[in-house]
Short mmCIF file of C-alpha atoms in Angstrom, two decimals:
data_model
loop_
_atom_site.label_atom_id
_atom_site.label_comp_id
_atom_site.label_asym_id
_atom_site.label_seq_id
_atom_site.Cartn_x
_atom_site.Cartn_y
_atom_site.Cartn_z
CA MET A 1 121.63 102.46 82.59
CA THR A 2 123.82 99.64 83.84
CA GLU A 3 124.93 96.35 82.46
CA ARG A 4 126.89 93.51 83.97
CA THR A 5 129.57 91.88 81.84
CA GLY A 6 132.15 89.56 83.35
CA GLY A 7 131.16 90.67 86.84
CA MET A 8 131.48 94.40 86.07
CA ILE A 9 128.74 96.95 86.39
CA VAL A 10 129.03 100.21 84.47
CA GLU A 11 127.10 103.25 85.68
CA LEU A 12 126.77 105.94 83.04
CA ALA A 13 126.68 108.51 85.85
CA ASP A 14 130.37 107.62 86.33
CA VAL A 15 131.25 108.59 82.75
CA ASP A 16 132.90 112.01 82.35
CA ALA A 17 133.76 111.76 78.64
CA VAL A 18 132.90 109.59 75.64
CA LEU A 19 135.52 108.46 73.12
CA PHE A 20 134.10 107.23 69.83
CA ASP A 21 135.51 105.13 67.06
CA MET A 22 134.45 106.54 63.70
CA ASP A 23 133.77 103.96 60.96
CA GLY A 24 130.87 101.72 61.91
CA THR A 25 130.34 103.53 65.21
CA LEU A 26 129.50 107.19 64.54
CA VAL A 27 129.61 106.94 60.75
CA ASP A 28 127.99 104.26 58.59
CA SER A 29 130.75 103.81 56.05
CA ASP A 30 130.93 100.02 55.94
CA ALA A 31 130.01 99.78 52.26
CA ALA A 32 132.61 102.36 51.24
CA VAL A 33 135.29 100.64 53.34
CA GLU A 34 134.50 97.29 51.76
CA ARG A 35 134.55 98.71 48.22
CA ALA A 36 137.96 100.26 48.81
CA TRP A 37 139.48 97.10 50.24
CA GLU A 38 138.00 94.96 47.48
CA ARG A 39 139.48 97.21 44.79
CA TRP A 40 142.82 97.40 46.60
CA ALA A 41 142.89 93.62 46.95
CA SER A 42 142.34 93.17 43.22
CA GLU A 43 145.23 95.54 42.47
CA TYR A 44 147.57 93.73 44.87
CA ALA A 45 146.50 90.18 43.99
CA VAL A 46 145.07 89.55 47.46
CA GLU A 47 141.92 87.58 48.13
CA PRO A 48 139.28 90.25 48.96
CA ALA A 49 137.68 88.09 51.65
CA ALA A 50 141.03 87.78 53.41
CA ALA A 51 141.44 91.56 53.48
CA LEU A 52 137.90 92.20 54.71
CA ALA A 53 138.24 89.57 57.43
CA ILE A 54 140.95 91.53 59.25
CA ALA A 55 140.77 95.13 58.01
CA HIS A 56 137.95 96.57 60.10
CA GLY A 57 139.15 98.91 62.81
CA ARG A 58 142.86 98.51 62.05
CA PRO A 59 145.20 101.05 60.45
CA ALA A 60 145.72 100.17 56.79
CA ASP A 61 149.44 99.50 57.23
CA GLN A 62 148.79 96.90 59.94
CA THR A 63 146.36 95.05 57.70
CA ILE A 64 148.71 95.18 54.73
CA ARG A 65 151.64 93.83 56.76
CA ARG A 66 149.52 90.84 57.72
CA LEU A 67 148.30 90.27 54.16
CA LEU A 68 151.65 90.85 52.44
CA PRO A 69 154.39 90.09 54.99
CA SER A 70 157.09 90.12 52.29
CA LEU A 71 156.71 93.87 51.66
CA ASP A 72 159.34 96.19 53.14
CA ASP A 73 158.42 99.36 55.00
CA ALA A 74 158.52 101.57 51.93
CA ALA A 75 156.28 99.25 49.93
CA VAL A 76 153.83 98.99 52.85
CA ALA A 77 153.64 102.78 52.99
CA VAL A 78 152.87 102.97 49.27
CA ALA A 79 150.23 100.24 49.52
CA ALA A 80 148.60 101.89 52.54
CA ALA A 81 148.52 105.26 50.78
CA ARG A 82 146.83 103.64 47.81
CA GLN A 83 144.22 102.01 50.02
CA LEU A 84 143.37 105.34 51.66
CA ALA A 85 143.28 107.11 48.30
CA LEU A 86 140.56 104.72 47.16
CA GLN A 87 138.38 105.93 50.06
CA TYR A 88 138.75 109.72 49.97
CA ASP A 89 136.09 110.47 47.38
CA ASP A 90 133.78 107.50 47.96
CA LEU A 91 131.20 109.26 50.16
CA SER A 92 127.94 108.76 48.30
CA ASP A 93 126.36 106.46 50.87
CA VAL A 94 128.22 107.61 54.00
CA THR A 95 125.79 108.72 56.74
CA ALA A 96 125.57 108.98 60.51
CA THR A 97 124.79 105.68 62.21
CA PRO A 98 121.37 105.19 63.87
CA GLY A 99 121.19 107.28 67.02
CA ALA A 100 124.54 109.04 66.48
CA LEU A 101 123.20 112.58 66.07
CA GLU A 102 120.74 112.07 68.92
CA LEU A 103 123.53 110.85 71.19
CA LEU A 104 125.83 113.76 70.34
CA SER A 105 122.99 116.18 71.01
CA THR A 106 122.42 114.51 74.37
CA LEU A 107 126.09 114.79 75.29
CA ALA A 108 126.07 118.49 74.39
CA ARG A 109 122.98 119.06 76.52
CA LEU A 110 124.61 117.28 79.48
CA GLY A 111 127.92 119.06 79.02
CA LEU A 112 129.80 115.79 78.51
CA PRO A 113 132.94 116.15 76.36
CA TRP A 114 133.60 113.71 73.54
CA ALA A 115 136.22 112.85 70.96
CA VAL A 116 136.70 110.67 67.91
CA VAL A 117 139.61 108.21 67.74
CA THR A 118 140.02 106.64 64.33
CA SER A 119 142.41 104.49 62.32
CA ALA A 120 141.76 106.77 59.32
CA ASP A 121 143.99 109.71 58.46
CA VAL A 122 142.76 113.26 59.04
CA ARG A 123 141.68 113.83 55.43
CA LEU A 124 139.49 110.74 55.37
CA ALA A 125 138.18 111.30 58.88
CA GLU A 126 137.10 114.87 58.17
CA ALA A 127 135.52 113.82 54.85
CA ARG A 128 133.47 111.02 56.39
CA LEU A 129 132.45 112.94 59.49
CA GLY A 130 131.44 115.86 57.27
CA ALA A 131 129.35 113.59 55.06
CA ALA A 132 127.59 112.38 58.22
CA GLY A 133 126.97 115.92 59.46
CA ILE A 134 129.33 115.54 62.44
CA THR A 135 132.05 117.94 63.60
CA ALA A 136 134.34 116.38 66.20
CA PRO A 137 135.55 118.78 68.93
CA VAL A 138 138.61 116.55 69.35
CA LEU A 139 139.85 114.26 66.60
CA VAL A 140 142.68 111.76 67.01
CA THR A 141 143.72 110.03 63.79
CA VAL A 142 146.31 107.46 62.80
CA GLU A 143 148.64 110.39 62.05
CA ASP A 144 148.62 111.42 65.73
CA VAL A 145 149.90 108.14 67.18
CA ARG A 146 152.90 105.89 66.83
CA ALA A 147 150.89 102.69 67.33
CA GLY A 148 147.32 102.28 66.13
CA LYS A 149 144.59 100.07 67.55
CA PRO A 150 144.69 97.62 69.34
CA ALA A 151 147.35 99.73 71.08
CA PRO A 152 145.76 102.18 73.55
CA GLU A 153 147.71 105.28 72.47
CA GLY A 154 144.87 106.92 70.55
CA TYR A 155 142.39 106.62 73.39
CA LEU A 156 144.95 107.74 75.95
CA ARG A 157 145.72 110.79 73.82
CA ALA A 158 142.04 111.67 73.46
CA ALA A 159 141.47 111.38 77.20
CA ALA A 160 144.46 113.64 77.84
CA LEU A 161 143.22 116.22 75.33
CA LEU A 162 139.85 116.25 77.09
CA ASP A 163 141.60 116.38 80.48
CA VAL A 164 139.59 113.39 81.73
CA PRO A 165 141.18 110.32 83.40
CA PRO A 166 140.90 107.28 81.10
CA ALA A 167 139.07 105.36 83.84
CA ARG A 168 136.28 107.98 83.64
CA CYS A 169 135.96 107.63 79.85
CA LEU A 170 133.59 105.41 77.91
CA VAL A 171 135.04 104.03 74.67
CA VAL A 172 132.38 103.22 72.06
CA GLU A 173 133.48 100.74 69.41
CA ASP A 174 132.23 98.30 66.79
CA ALA A 175 135.50 96.39 66.28
CA GLU A 176 137.31 94.01 68.60
CA VAL A 177 140.68 95.70 68.02
CA GLY A 178 139.12 98.98 69.15
CA LEU A 179 137.64 97.41 72.25
CA GLN A 180 141.05 95.95 73.05
CA ALA A 181 142.52 99.45 72.73
CA GLY A 182 139.87 100.88 75.05
CA ARG A 183 140.43 98.20 77.67
CA ALA A 184 144.20 98.65 77.47
CA ALA A 185 143.71 102.38 78.03
CA GLY A 186 141.84 101.58 81.24
CA ALA A 187 138.51 102.93 79.97
CA MET A 188 135.02 101.53 80.23
CA THR A 189 133.78 100.11 76.93
CA ALA A 190 130.51 100.03 75.00
CA ALA A 191 130.30 97.52 72.15
CA LEU A 192 128.15 97.47 69.01
CA LYS A 193 127.45 94.70 66.48
CA GLY A 194 127.11 91.95 69.06
CA LEU A 195 130.62 92.37 70.47
CA ASP A 196 131.37 92.06 74.17
CA GLY A 197 131.96 95.27 76.11
CA ASP A 198 131.10 96.53 79.57
CA LEU A 199 127.94 97.76 77.84
CA ARG A 200 126.43 95.97 74.85
CA LEU A 201 124.54 98.25 72.49
CA VAL A 202 122.08 97.63 69.70
CA ASP A 203 122.68 101.17 68.43
CA LEU A 204 123.59 104.60 69.74
CA THR A 205 119.98 105.53 70.45
CA GLN A 206 120.18 103.12 73.38
CA LEU A 207 123.18 104.99 74.77
CA ALA A 208 121.51 108.39 74.29
CA TYR A 209 118.55 107.15 76.31
CA GLY A 210 120.90 105.72 78.94
CA PHE A 211 122.66 109.03 79.47
CA THR A 212 119.35 110.88 79.62
CA SER A 213 118.07 108.47 82.25
CA ALA A 214 121.24 108.15 84.33
CA PRO A 215 121.20 109.81 87.74
CA THR A 216 123.75 112.59 87.60
CA ALA A 217 124.73 115.80 89.30
CA ARG A 218 125.48 117.51 85.99
#
């Protein structure tokens, strides 16, 4: 499976590890995320549409600083904690995204390591992955980095934990800030939801098929 974007061709046979975003990529949690931000926005007198327009893929504190620039660091921390608290128990419609379980099974069969890099904290990440029936062998959360997406730190940390050079990793994302983080880390990128990556995906089933079909010595 190859695709040309901006003059670049990505060969899946060149991929030695896959680094996944969580929300919207491995886990279908979009409705829960939106409900939490809408409720938070009503509590903080913020227009819900303004919050939803910039929240996806970013750490909560980054979004809150943009929405409420007058807040000091302590108030931002309180507001971010409240936003996360609204999400912890809202798991009723959280599931694996189409093709996610098939893709993870394919990676296991091929012996390809993988990790999850998320802007959620560890409590929320484990809750959502658990609801989707996914156990991440390596999990990097917002608590593990000093700078969240679009900074590359999370993806660089995941690559290091897997002992794979970033240039041999494929970052799979559904948010532009995450794709920016993957590019800044020096990784190849695969984009969902019509975004522009080195590979453009309809869903993860397409990537599972691509890995199965790719010529490889594994």
